[in-house]
């Protein structure tokens, strides 16, 4: 990997260090809200968190495709391709729960399936 690519990767990981903790805090707040009746604030937070998750998914995909071609790229044991697939799969499960108005199930997916791998990635970029 060239110097420019190393710097690009370092910059991307630094952005993740800043971004993921904010996303985790919002996701924890959202998951807690799923255990209570839904209101306008919860729906608004859901939209914000879903957009942020999509941004994280796209970033993980970019890392996987751009940097993964040069060598096997993993963060804290998480292959970035595996991480992006996990995000995508759990995101789809969470959408199914909300479509079926199973908000407790959606909260559980956030709390137990989406937050832990995101926390592992941010911990490993320190």
Short mmCIF file of C-alpha atoms in Angstrom, two decimals:
data_model
loop_
_atom_site.label_atom_id
_atom_site.label_comp_id
_atom_site.label_asym_id
_atom_site.label_seq_id
_atom_site.Cartn_x
_atom_site.Cartn_y
_atom_site.Cartn_z
CA UNK A 1 0.00 0.00 0.00
CA UNK A 2 1.46 3.36 -1.02
CA UNK A 3 2.00 6.35 1.24
CA UNK A 4 -1.01 8.20 -0.17
CA UNK A 5 -3.21 5.15 0.33
CA UNK A 6 -1.89 4.69 3.87
CA UNK A 7 -2.76 8.31 4.63
CA UNK A 8 -6.19 7.91 3.08
CA UNK A 9 -6.83 4.84 5.22
CA UNK A 10 -5.54 6.63 8.34
CA UNK A 11 -7.85 9.58 7.60
CA UNK A 12 -10.82 7.28 7.10
CA UNK A 13 -10.11 5.44 10.36
CA UNK A 14 -9.80 8.77 12.19
CA UNK A 15 -13.21 9.78 10.83
CA UNK A 16 -14.59 6.45 12.09
CA UNK A 17 -13.07 7.13 15.53
CA UNK A 18 -15.08 10.35 15.67
CA UNK A 19 -18.25 9.09 13.99
CA UNK A 20 -18.91 5.66 15.50
CA UNK A 21 -19.08 6.74 19.18
CA UNK A 22 -21.73 9.34 18.29
CA UNK A 23 -23.62 6.72 16.32
CA UNK A 24 -23.39 4.26 19.22
CA UNK A 25 -24.74 6.82 21.70
CA UNK A 26 -27.65 7.60 19.38
CA UNK A 27 -28.31 3.89 18.75
CA UNK A 28 -28.35 3.17 22.49
CA UNK A 29 -30.80 6.00 23.05
CA UNK A 30 -32.91 4.74 20.16
CA UNK A 31 -32.85 1.12 21.33
CA UNK A 32 -34.05 2.25 24.77
CA UNK A 33 -36.87 4.22 23.17
CA UNK A 34 -38.05 1.15 21.25
CA UNK A 35 -39.15 -0.37 24.57
CA UNK A 36 -41.66 2.46 25.10
CA UNK A 37 -44.51 3.67 22.89
CA UNK A 38 -43.23 5.25 19.67
CA UNK A 39 -43.54 9.03 19.31
CA UNK A 40 -42.46 11.67 16.79
CA UNK A 41 -39.08 12.19 18.48
CA UNK A 42 -38.35 8.47 18.30
CA UNK A 43 -39.25 8.33 14.61
CA UNK A 44 -37.01 11.33 13.94
CA UNK A 45 -34.11 9.74 15.84
CA UNK A 46 -34.72 6.49 13.95
CA UNK A 47 -34.33 8.35 10.64
CA UNK A 48 -31.10 9.96 11.82
CA UNK A 49 -29.65 6.69 13.10
CA UNK A 50 -30.61 4.81 9.94
CA UNK A 51 -28.89 7.44 7.79
CA UNK A 52 -25.78 7.25 9.98
CA UNK A 53 -25.81 3.44 9.78
CA UNK A 54 -26.04 3.67 6.01
CA UNK A 55 -23.04 6.02 6.02
CA UNK A 56 -21.11 3.55 8.21
CA UNK A 57 -22.06 0.66 5.93
CA UNK A 58 -20.86 2.58 2.87
CA UNK A 59 -17.60 3.49 4.59
CA UNK A 60 -17.01 -0.14 5.59
CA UNK A 61 -17.71 -1.17 2.00
CA UNK A 62 -15.26 1.43 0.71
CA UNK A 63 -12.55 0.24 3.10
CA UNK A 64 -13.23 -3.34 2.11
CA UNK A 65 -13.14 -2.76 -1.63
CA UNK A 66 -10.45 -0.07 -1.93
CA UNK A 67 -8.05 -1.20 0.75
CA UNK A 68 -8.98 -4.86 0.91
CA UNK A 69 -7.77 -5.37 -2.66
CA UNK A 70 -4.27 -4.43 -1.57
CA UNK A 71 -4.19 -6.81 1.40
CA UNK A 72 -6.57 -8.55 3.75
CA UNK A 73 -7.87 -5.65 5.83
CA UNK A 74 -9.34 -6.25 9.24
CA UNK A 75 -10.00 -4.14 12.30
CA UNK A 76 -9.93 -5.87 15.69
CA UNK A 77 -10.49 -9.21 14.03
CA UNK A 78 -13.41 -7.91 11.99
CA UNK A 79 -12.81 -8.28 8.31
CA UNK A 80 -14.33 -5.09 6.89
CA UNK A 81 -16.26 -7.07 4.30
CA UNK A 82 -17.66 -9.25 7.09
CA UNK A 83 -18.47 -6.13 9.14
CA UNK A 84 -20.34 -4.49 6.26
CA UNK A 85 -22.28 -7.71 5.56
CA UNK A 86 -23.20 -7.96 9.26
CA UNK A 87 -24.43 -4.36 9.25
CA UNK A 88 -26.45 -4.94 6.11
CA UNK A 89 -28.04 -8.16 7.39
CA UNK A 90 -28.94 -6.77 10.81
CA UNK A 91 -30.17 -3.55 9.24
CA UNK A 92 -32.57 -5.60 7.10
CA UNK A 93 -33.76 -7.59 10.13
CA UNK A 94 -34.32 -4.35 12.06
CA UNK A 95 -36.33 -2.93 9.13
CA UNK A 96 -38.50 -6.06 9.10
CA UNK A 97 -39.16 -5.62 12.81
CA UNK A 98 -40.20 -1.99 12.42
CA UNK A 99 -42.37 -2.84 9.39
CA UNK A 100 -44.13 -5.44 11.56
CA UNK A 101 -44.34 -2.94 14.44
CA UNK A 102 -42.13 -5.23 16.53
CA UNK A 103 -40.29 -2.35 18.19
CA UNK A 104 -38.92 -4.47 21.04
CA UNK A 105 -37.34 -6.76 18.43
CA UNK A 106 -35.90 -3.72 16.64
CA UNK A 107 -34.51 -2.43 19.94
CA UNK A 108 -32.93 -5.81 20.65
CA UNK A 109 -31.26 -5.85 17.23
CA UNK A 110 -29.79 -2.41 17.85
CA UNK A 111 -28.66 -3.24 21.37
CA UNK A 112 -27.31 -6.75 20.84
CA UNK A 113 -26.45 -7.07 17.14
CA UNK A 114 -25.53 -3.63 15.76
CA UNK A 115 -23.88 -1.80 18.64
CA UNK A 116 -21.33 -4.48 19.74
CA UNK A 117 -19.53 -4.90 16.38
CA UNK A 118 -19.51 -1.12 15.89
CA UNK A 119 -17.98 -0.72 19.34
CA UNK A 120 -15.36 -3.35 18.50
CA UNK A 121 -14.37 -1.51 15.34
CA UNK A 122 -14.02 1.86 17.06
CA UNK A 123 -12.04 0.31 19.94
CA UNK A 124 -9.61 -1.21 17.49
CA UNK A 125 -8.94 2.04 15.63
CA UNK A 126 -7.45 3.71 18.74
#
